[in-house]
Amino acid sequence: MTGASRGIGRAIAEQFGRDGHRVVLLSRTASSLESVRDAITEAGGGAEVRVCDVGDGEALAGVIEEVASTLGRLDILVNNAGITRDGLIMRMSDEDFDDVIRVNLRSAFVACRAAARPMMRGKYGRIVNIGSVTGVVGNSGQANYAAAKAGLTGLTKTLAKELGSKGVTANVIAPGFIETDMTDALPQSMKDEAVKSLPARRMGRPEEIAAAASFLASEGAAYVTGQVLVVDGGLTC
Ligand code: NAI
């Protein structure tokens, strides 16, 4: 599970711990991952830490191969790590476009490719990619992020088709406005405005994304594949 140190990733990791999965926490800083691991183990679950920058494809693939071989299987992959580098398209640099594509999209491709082999071997797999409503409807100032998140949908639907006969499902969760460090950075006035137009009249909580991930990662979700599950308090309805 990538980007497990905080926010949505941490909530998913803790939920998976409660669900009885052995969770491998992957992000860039050991100390923050260790605190998530400790929270999971204190709650009676099992977790371990791997430090990796998902922007480094070779390192990421290496970690996934190592985890599959150390644990003897790989049942679930969650690609959650993500960044934003916002700016209107006229002013968006090539670097900001490439950085967001590398961390948000290319990393998921690399991780899925590395995970496909052990999952197919085990004839079981659940791939959950964390997209965004921005990838569904676009958003001013986020051409890079929207392209990456929409790309995740294409990647995921293709995986569903290629891996479906091997017992492997692949789905996207597209969150709306969720309270995390990522949205903390937005101006309060912008958040107030967005919330006013939401049917739910509030921002979402990371635990509400974790609940969706828990379902898609479960054995019971075997017949759900290639889907985009929008969890947005009605933002796009
Ligand atoms: P966050 O900024 O709080 O956490 C992002 C996580 O990704 C952190 O653990 C961070 O260390 C990790 N990460 C970032 N770059 C990395 C890299 N190069 N290598 C390894 N780890 C890296 O973000 P938040 O809000 O928890 O978002 C999680 C996911 O949900 C992201 O993919 C984001 O795009 C998506 N999302 C978030 C929404 C929100 O409203 N918060 C809305 C829609 C989608």
mmCIF file of C-alpha atoms and ligand atoms in Angstrom:
data_model
loop_
_atom_site.group_PDB
_atom_site.id
_atom_site.type_symbol
_atom_site.label_atom_id
_atom_site.label_comp_id
_atom_site.label_asym_id
_atom_site.label_seq_id
_atom_site.Cartn_x
_atom_site.Cartn_y
_atom_site.Cartn_z
ATOM 1 C CA MET A 1 0.000 0.000 0.000
ATOM 2 C CA THR A 2 1.703 3.182 -1.199
ATOM 3 C CA GLY A 3 1.494 6.601 0.478
ATOM 4 C CA ALA A 4 0.612 4.926 3.762
ATOM 5 C CA SER A 5 2.115 7.509 6.112
ATOM 6 C CA ARG A 6 -0.857 9.845 6.487
ATOM 7 C CA GLY A 7 -4.268 10.923 5.246
ATOM 8 C CA ILE A 8 -6.264 8.519 3.106
ATOM 9 C CA GLY A 9 -3.401 6.015 2.860
ATOM 10 C CA ARG A 10 -3.043 5.781 6.623
ATOM 11 C CA ALA A 11 -6.792 5.313 7.061
ATOM 12 C CA ILE A 12 -6.825 2.501 4.468
ATOM 13 C CA ALA A 13 -3.816 0.835 6.091
ATOM 14 C CA GLU A 14 -5.451 0.931 9.530
ATOM 15 C CA GLN A 15 -8.715 -0.423 8.103
ATOM 16 C CA PHE A 16 -6.843 -3.257 6.358
ATOM 17 C CA GLY A 17 -5.150 -4.040 9.682
ATOM 18 C CA ARG A 18 -8.601 -4.346 11.285
ATOM 19 C CA ASP A 19 -9.710 -6.483 8.323
ATOM 20 C CA GLY A 20 -6.995 -8.990 9.211
ATOM 21 C CA HIS A 21 -4.606 -8.319 6.320
ATOM 22 C CA ARG A 22 -0.857 -8.153 6.879
ATOM 23 C CA VAL A 23 -0.214 -4.628 5.634
ATOM 24 C CA VAL A 24 3.027 -3.505 3.995
ATOM 25 C CA LEU A 25 3.312 0.257 4.431
ATOM 26 C CA LEU A 26 5.257 2.075 1.751
ATOM 27 C CA SER A 27 6.227 5.746 1.625
ATOM 28 C CA ARG A 28 9.326 7.954 1.708
ATOM 29 C CA THR A 29 9.908 8.433 5.457
ATOM 30 C CA ALA A 30 10.522 5.567 7.850
ATOM 31 C CA SER A 31 9.514 7.417 11.030
ATOM 32 C CA SER A 32 5.992 8.295 9.888
ATOM 33 C CA LEU A 33 5.437 4.769 8.565
ATOM 34 C CA GLU A 34 6.646 3.325 11.863
ATOM 35 C CA SER A 35 3.998 5.262 13.745
ATOM 36 C CA VAL A 36 1.295 3.825 11.429
ATOM 37 C CA ARG A 37 2.752 0.344 11.890
ATOM 38 C CA ASP A 38 2.664 0.776 15.677
ATOM 39 C CA ALA A 39 -0.964 1.935 15.581
ATOM 40 C CA ILE A 40 -1.918 -1.134 13.517
ATOM 41 C CA THR A 41 -0.061 -3.580 15.752
ATOM 42 C CA GLU A 42 -1.436 -1.975 18.939
ATOM 43 C CA ALA A 43 -4.925 -2.539 17.509
ATOM 44 C CA GLY A 44 -4.080 -6.238 17.064
ATOM 45 C CA GLY A 45 -3.157 -6.192 13.355
ATOM 46 C CA GLY A 46 0.035 -6.968 11.464
ATOM 47 C CA ALA A 47 2.087 -4.443 9.501
ATOM 48 C CA GLU A 48 5.577 -3.790 8.244
ATOM 49 C CA VAL A 49 7.427 -0.876 6.703
ATOM 50 C CA ARG A 50 9.213 -0.359 3.374
ATOM 51 C CA VAL A 51 10.778 3.000 2.510
ATOM 52 C CA CYS A 52 10.568 3.907 -1.158
ATOM 53 C CA ASP A 53 10.012 6.906 -3.420
ATOM 54 C CA VAL A 54 7.342 5.719 -5.859
ATOM 55 C CA GLY A 55 8.768 8.123 -8.426
ATOM 56 C CA ASP A 56 11.720 5.731 -8.691
ATOM 57 C CA GLY A 57 10.188 2.956 -10.781
ATOM 58 C CA GLU A 58 13.063 0.520 -10.425
ATOM 59 C CA ALA A 59 13.059 0.823 -6.635
ATOM 60 C CA LEU A 60 9.275 0.486 -6.471
ATOM 61 C CA ALA A 61 9.188 -2.644 -8.623
ATOM 62 C CA GLY A 62 12.036 -4.066 -6.522
ATOM 63 C CA VAL A 63 10.101 -3.517 -3.275
ATOM 64 C CA ILE A 64 6.970 -5.180 -4.643
ATOM 65 C CA GLU A 65 8.909 -8.191 -5.895
ATOM 66 C CA GLU A 66 10.723 -8.462 -2.568
ATOM 67 C CA VAL A 67 7.465 -8.240 -0.559
ATOM 68 C CA ALA A 68 5.800 -10.914 -2.700
ATOM 69 C CA SER A 69 8.757 -13.224 -2.275
ATOM 70 C CA THR A 70 9.288 -12.538 1.470
ATOM 71 C CA LEU A 71 5.610 -12.988 2.372
ATOM 72 C CA GLY A 72 5.116 -15.742 -0.201
ATOM 73 C CA ARG A 73 2.072 -14.032 -1.746
ATOM 74 C CA LEU A 74 0.622 -10.689 -2.697
ATOM 75 C CA ASP A 75 -3.164 -10.436 -2.459
ATOM 76 C CA ILE A 76 -3.871 -6.706 -2.513
ATOM 77 C CA LEU A 77 -2.171 -3.662 -4.036
ATOM 78 C CA VAL A 78 -3.336 -0.139 -3.250
ATOM 79 C CA ASN A 79 -1.767 2.669 -5.276
ATOM 80 C CA ASN A 80 -2.537 5.712 -3.148
ATOM 81 C CA ALA A 81 0.619 7.891 -3.184
ATOM 82 C CA GLY A 82 -0.140 11.167 -4.885
ATOM 83 C CA ILE A 83 1.000 14.766 -5.191
ATOM 84 C CA THR A 84 -0.359 17.986 -6.666
ATOM 85 C CA ARG A 85 1.515 20.725 -8.543
ATOM 86 C CA ASP A 86 -1.380 23.028 -9.385
ATOM 87 C CA GLY A 87 -1.362 25.866 -11.892
ATOM 88 C CA LEU A 88 -3.368 27.093 -14.838
ATOM 89 C CA ILE A 89 -2.294 25.379 -18.041
ATOM 90 C CA MET A 90 -0.806 28.540 -19.570
ATOM 91 C CA ARG A 91 1.678 28.690 -16.701
ATOM 92 C CA MET A 92 2.155 24.988 -15.969
ATOM 93 C CA SER A 93 5.768 23.900 -16.484
ATOM 94 C CA ASP A 94 6.791 20.646 -18.171
ATOM 95 C CA GLU A 95 8.431 19.692 -14.888
ATOM 96 C CA ASP A 96 5.213 20.095 -12.878
ATOM 97 C CA PHE A 97 3.338 18.038 -15.475
ATOM 98 C CA ASP A 98 5.961 15.285 -15.530
ATOM 99 C CA ASP A 99 6.332 15.130 -11.718
ATOM 100 C CA VAL A 100 2.608 14.584 -11.218
ATOM 101 C CA ILE A 101 2.394 11.988 -13.979
ATOM 102 C CA ARG A 102 5.424 10.147 -12.594
ATOM 103 C CA VAL A 103 4.228 9.992 -8.983
ATOM 104 C CA ASN A 104 0.469 9.610 -9.556
ATOM 105 C CA LEU A 105 0.282 7.512 -12.720
ATOM 106 C CA ARG A 106 3.571 5.963 -13.774
ATOM 107 C CA SER A 107 4.114 4.586 -10.263
ATOM 108 C CA ALA A 108 0.755 2.808 -10.430
ATOM 109 C CA PHE A 109 1.656 1.285 -13.794
ATOM 110 C CA VAL A 110 5.007 0.059 -12.441
ATOM 111 C CA ALA A 111 3.444 -1.313 -9.246
ATOM 112 C CA CYS A 112 0.601 -3.058 -11.085
ATOM 113 C CA ARG A 113 3.016 -4.623 -13.546
ATOM 114 C CA ALA A 114 5.189 -5.914 -10.703
ATOM 115 C CA ALA A 115 2.187 -7.165 -8.715
ATOM 116 C CA ALA A 116 0.493 -8.876 -11.676
ATOM 117 C CA ARG A 117 2.866 -11.851 -11.737
ATOM 118 C CA PRO A 118 2.517 -12.947 -8.077
ATOM 119 C CA MET A 119 -1.226 -12.255 -8.161
ATOM 120 C CA MET A 120 -1.709 -14.333 -11.325
ATOM 121 C CA ARG A 121 0.445 -17.068 -9.835
ATOM 122 C CA GLY A 122 -1.794 -17.106 -6.745
ATOM 123 C CA LYS A 123 -4.929 -16.880 -8.941
ATOM 124 C CA TYR A 124 -6.149 -14.090 -6.674
ATOM 125 C CA GLY A 125 -5.665 -10.341 -6.504
ATOM 126 C CA ARG A 126 -7.309 -7.062 -5.623
ATOM 127 C CA ILE A 127 -5.872 -3.894 -7.154
ATOM 128 C CA VAL A 128 -7.291 -0.621 -5.855
ATOM 129 C CA ASN A 129 -6.061 2.584 -7.457
ATOM 130 C CA ILE A 130 -6.870 5.874 -5.774
ATOM 131 C CA GLY A 131 -8.030 8.295 -8.452
ATOM 132 C CA SER A 132 -10.007 11.477 -7.949
ATOM 133 C CA VAL A 133 -13.207 13.136 -9.085
ATOM 134 C CA THR A 134 -10.805 15.503 -10.853
ATOM 135 C CA GLY A 135 -9.957 12.604 -13.163
ATOM 136 C CA VAL A 136 -13.672 12.205 -13.926
ATOM 137 C CA VAL A 137 -14.764 15.812 -14.468
ATOM 138 C CA GLY A 138 -11.499 17.828 -14.672
ATOM 139 C CA ASN A 139 -10.625 20.871 -12.539
ATOM 140 C CA SER A 140 -9.230 24.292 -13.377
ATOM 141 C CA GLY A 141 -5.597 24.495 -12.342
ATOM 142 C CA GLN A 142 -5.098 20.741 -12.300
ATOM 143 C CA ALA A 143 -4.400 19.681 -15.908
ATOM 144 C CA ASN A 144 -1.496 17.488 -14.745
ATOM 145 C CA TYR A 145 -3.396 15.920 -11.842
ATOM 146 C CA ALA A 146 -6.586 15.393 -13.895
ATOM 147 C CA ALA A 147 -4.603 13.743 -16.686
ATOM 148 C CA ALA A 148 -2.844 11.442 -14.208
ATOM 149 C CA LYS A 149 -6.065 10.478 -12.426
ATOM 150 C CA ALA A 150 -7.981 9.924 -15.693
ATOM 151 C CA GLY A 151 -5.003 7.859 -16.859
ATOM 152 C CA LEU A 152 -5.427 5.653 -13.799
ATOM 153 C CA THR A 153 -8.936 4.820 -14.984
ATOM 154 C CA GLY A 154 -7.668 3.680 -18.392
ATOM 155 C CA LEU A 155 -4.893 1.684 -16.760
ATOM 156 C CA THR A 156 -7.305 0.048 -14.312
ATOM 157 C CA LYS A 157 -9.944 -0.903 -16.876
ATOM 158 C CA THR A 158 -7.231 -2.477 -19.012
ATOM 159 C CA LEU A 159 -5.879 -4.427 -16.039
ATOM 160 C CA ALA A 160 -9.416 -5.648 -15.297
ATOM 161 C CA LYS A 161 -9.617 -7.029 -18.836
ATOM 162 C CA GLU A 162 -6.136 -8.551 -18.893
ATOM 163 C CA LEU A 163 -6.233 -10.119 -15.420
ATOM 164 C CA GLY A 164 -9.913 -10.905 -14.882
ATOM 165 C CA SER A 165 -9.667 -14.556 -15.880
ATOM 166 C CA LYS A 166 -6.919 -15.059 -13.252
ATOM 167 C CA GLY A 167 -9.070 -14.033 -10.308
ATOM 168 C CA VAL A 168 -7.561 -10.545 -10.161
ATOM 169 C CA THR A 169 -9.836 -7.495 -9.970
ATOM 170 C CA ALA A 170 -8.807 -3.874 -10.532
ATOM 171 C CA ASN A 171 -10.862 -0.845 -9.567
ATOM 172 C CA VAL A 172 -10.501 2.881 -8.972
ATOM 173 C CA ILE A 173 -11.816 4.847 -6.030
ATOM 174 C CA ALA A 174 -12.427 8.478 -6.974
ATOM 175 C CA PRO A 175 -12.638 10.559 -3.792
ATOM 176 C CA GLY A 176 -14.114 14.053 -3.721
ATOM 177 C CA PHE A 177 -13.059 16.605 -1.079
ATOM 178 C CA ILE A 178 -11.493 14.671 1.803
ATOM 179 C CA GLU A 179 -10.016 16.223 4.961
ATOM 180 C CA THR A 180 -6.269 15.534 4.745
ATOM 181 C CA ASP A 181 -2.981 17.442 4.614
ATOM 182 C CA MET A 182 -3.457 17.670 0.838
ATOM 183 C CA THR A 183 -6.694 19.666 1.143
ATOM 184 C CA ASP A 184 -5.436 21.546 4.244
ATOM 185 C CA ALA A 185 -3.241 23.449 1.817
ATOM 186 C CA LEU A 186 -6.308 24.890 0.012
ATOM 187 C CA PRO A 187 -7.699 28.298 1.063
ATOM 188 C CA GLN A 188 -10.521 27.975 3.631
ATOM 189 C CA SER A 189 -12.792 30.161 1.469
ATOM 190 C CA MET A 190 -12.436 27.710 -1.413
ATOM 191 C CA LYS A 191 -13.303 24.767 0.840
ATOM 192 C CA ASP A 192 -16.322 26.595 2.334
ATOM 193 C CA GLU A 193 -17.593 27.358 -1.166
ATOM 194 C CA ALA A 194 -17.146 23.750 -2.318
ATOM 195 C CA VAL A 195 -18.884 22.338 0.749
ATOM 196 C CA LYS A 196 -21.907 24.637 0.284
ATOM 197 C CA SER A 197 -22.708 23.041 -3.080
ATOM 198 C CA LEU A 198 -22.228 19.459 -1.877
ATOM 199 C CA PRO A 199 -25.333 17.368 -1.180
ATOM 200 C CA ALA A 200 -23.527 15.999 1.910
ATOM 201 C CA ARG A 201 -22.699 19.609 3.043
ATOM 202 C CA ARG A 202 -19.351 18.535 4.465
ATOM 203 C CA MET A 203 -15.962 17.289 3.444
ATOM 204 C CA GLY A 204 -15.348 13.540 3.520
ATOM 205 C CA ARG A 205 -13.214 11.726 6.055
ATOM 206 C CA PRO A 206 -10.284 9.458 5.161
ATOM 207 C CA GLU A 207 -12.104 6.603 6.940
ATOM 208 C CA GLU A 208 -14.911 6.907 4.389
ATOM 209 C CA ILE A 209 -12.459 6.188 1.573
ATOM 210 C CA ALA A 210 -10.995 3.356 3.637
ATOM 211 C CA ALA A 211 -14.457 1.765 3.916
ATOM 212 C CA ALA A 212 -14.731 1.703 0.112
ATOM 213 C CA ALA A 213 -11.210 0.280 -0.213
ATOM 214 C CA SER A 214 -12.020 -2.389 2.366
ATOM 215 C CA PHE A 215 -14.961 -3.549 0.233
ATOM 216 C CA LEU A 216 -13.077 -3.536 -3.084
ATOM 217 C CA ALA A 217 -10.189 -5.434 -1.463
ATOM 218 C CA SER A 218 -12.475 -8.055 0.031
ATOM 219 C CA GLU A 219 -13.141 -11.557 -1.267
ATOM 220 C CA GLY A 220 -16.799 -10.565 -1.567
ATOM 221 C CA ALA A 221 -15.963 -7.996 -4.268
ATOM 222 C CA ALA A 222 -14.823 -10.726 -6.688
ATOM 223 C CA TYR A 223 -17.394 -9.735 -9.328
ATOM 224 C CA VAL A 224 -16.662 -5.994 -9.199
ATOM 225 C CA THR A 225 -13.903 -5.083 -11.617
ATOM 226 C CA GLY A 226 -12.926 -2.273 -13.986
ATOM 227 C CA GLN A 227 -15.118 0.191 -12.075
ATOM 228 C CA VAL A 228 -14.677 3.725 -10.806
ATOM 229 C CA LEU A 229 -16.290 4.022 -7.377
ATOM 230 C CA VAL A 230 -16.916 7.712 -6.755
ATOM 231 C CA VAL A 231 -16.946 8.631 -3.046
ATOM 232 C CA ASP A 232 -17.643 12.341 -3.048
ATOM 233 C CA GLY A 233 -20.682 13.248 -0.935
ATOM 234 C CA GLY A 234 -22.624 13.809 -4.150
ATOM 235 C CA LEU A 235 -20.188 16.310 -5.720
ATOM 236 C CA THR A 236 -20.538 14.822 -9.206
ATOM 237 C CA CYS A 237 -24.125 13.584 -9.029
HETATM 238 P P1 NAI B 1 -1.526 13.316 1.488
HETATM 239 O O1 NAI B 1 -0.698 14.369 0.840
HETATM 240 O O2 NAI B 1 -2.060 13.567 2.871
HETATM 241 O O3 NAI B 1 -0.769 11.923 1.499
HETATM 242 C C1 NAI B 1 -0.117 11.468 0.351
HETATM 243 C C2 NAI B 1 0.706 10.248 0.706
HETATM 244 O O4 NAI B 1 1.478 9.900 -0.450
HETATM 245 C C3 NAI B 1 1.688 10.503 1.826
HETATM 246 O O5 NAI B 1 1.837 9.315 2.580
HETATM 247 C C4 NAI B 1 2.975 10.812 1.075
HETATM 248 O O6 NAI B 1 4.134 10.566 1.835
HETATM 249 C C5 NAI B 1 2.850 9.832 -0.073
HETATM 250 N N1 NAI B 1 3.692 10.192 -1.206
HETATM 251 C C6 NAI B 1 3.644 11.319 -1.953
HETATM 252 N N2 NAI B 1 4.624 11.289 -2.875
HETATM 253 C C7 NAI B 1 5.287 10.122 -2.722
HETATM 254 C C8 NAI B 1 6.388 9.512 -3.349
HETATM 255 N N3 NAI B 1 7.043 10.102 -4.354
HETATM 256 N N4 NAI B 1 6.802 8.282 -2.929
HETATM 257 C C9 NAI B 1 6.159 7.661 -1.912
HETATM 258 N N5 NAI B 1 5.115 8.190 -1.252
HETATM 259 C C10 NAI B 1 4.687 9.402 -1.654
HETATM 260 O O7 NAI B 1 -2.715 13.049 0.480
HETATM 261 P P2 NAI B 1 -4.169 12.423 0.662
HETATM 262 O O8 NAI B 1 -5.137 13.535 0.661
HETATM 263 O O9 NAI B 1 -4.194 11.423 1.757
HETATM 264 O O10 NAI B 1 -4.326 11.707 -0.754
HETATM 265 C C11 NAI B 1 -4.101 10.331 -0.962
HETATM 266 C C12 NAI B 1 -4.527 9.983 -2.371
HETATM 267 O O11 NAI B 1 -5.889 10.345 -2.545
HETATM 268 C C13 NAI B 1 -3.743 10.728 -3.453
HETATM 269 O O12 NAI B 1 -3.540 9.888 -4.548
HETATM 270 C C14 NAI B 1 -4.675 11.862 -3.819
HETATM 271 O O13 NAI B 1 -4.444 12.310 -5.124
HETATM 272 C C15 NAI B 1 -6.015 11.181 -3.672
HETATM 273 N N6 NAI B 1 -7.121 12.100 -3.484
HETATM 274 C C16 NAI B 1 -7.216 12.914 -2.378
HETATM 275 C C17 NAI B 1 -8.291 13.771 -2.230
HETATM 276 C C18 NAI B 1 -8.459 14.663 -1.051
HETATM 277 O O14 NAI B 1 -9.424 15.447 -1.039
HETATM 278 N N7 NAI B 1 -7.608 14.608 -0.030
HETATM 279 C C19 NAI B 1 -9.336 13.858 -3.254
HETATM 280 C C20 NAI B 1 -9.150 12.965 -4.358
HETATM 281 C C21 NAI B 1 -8.079 12.126 -4.453
#
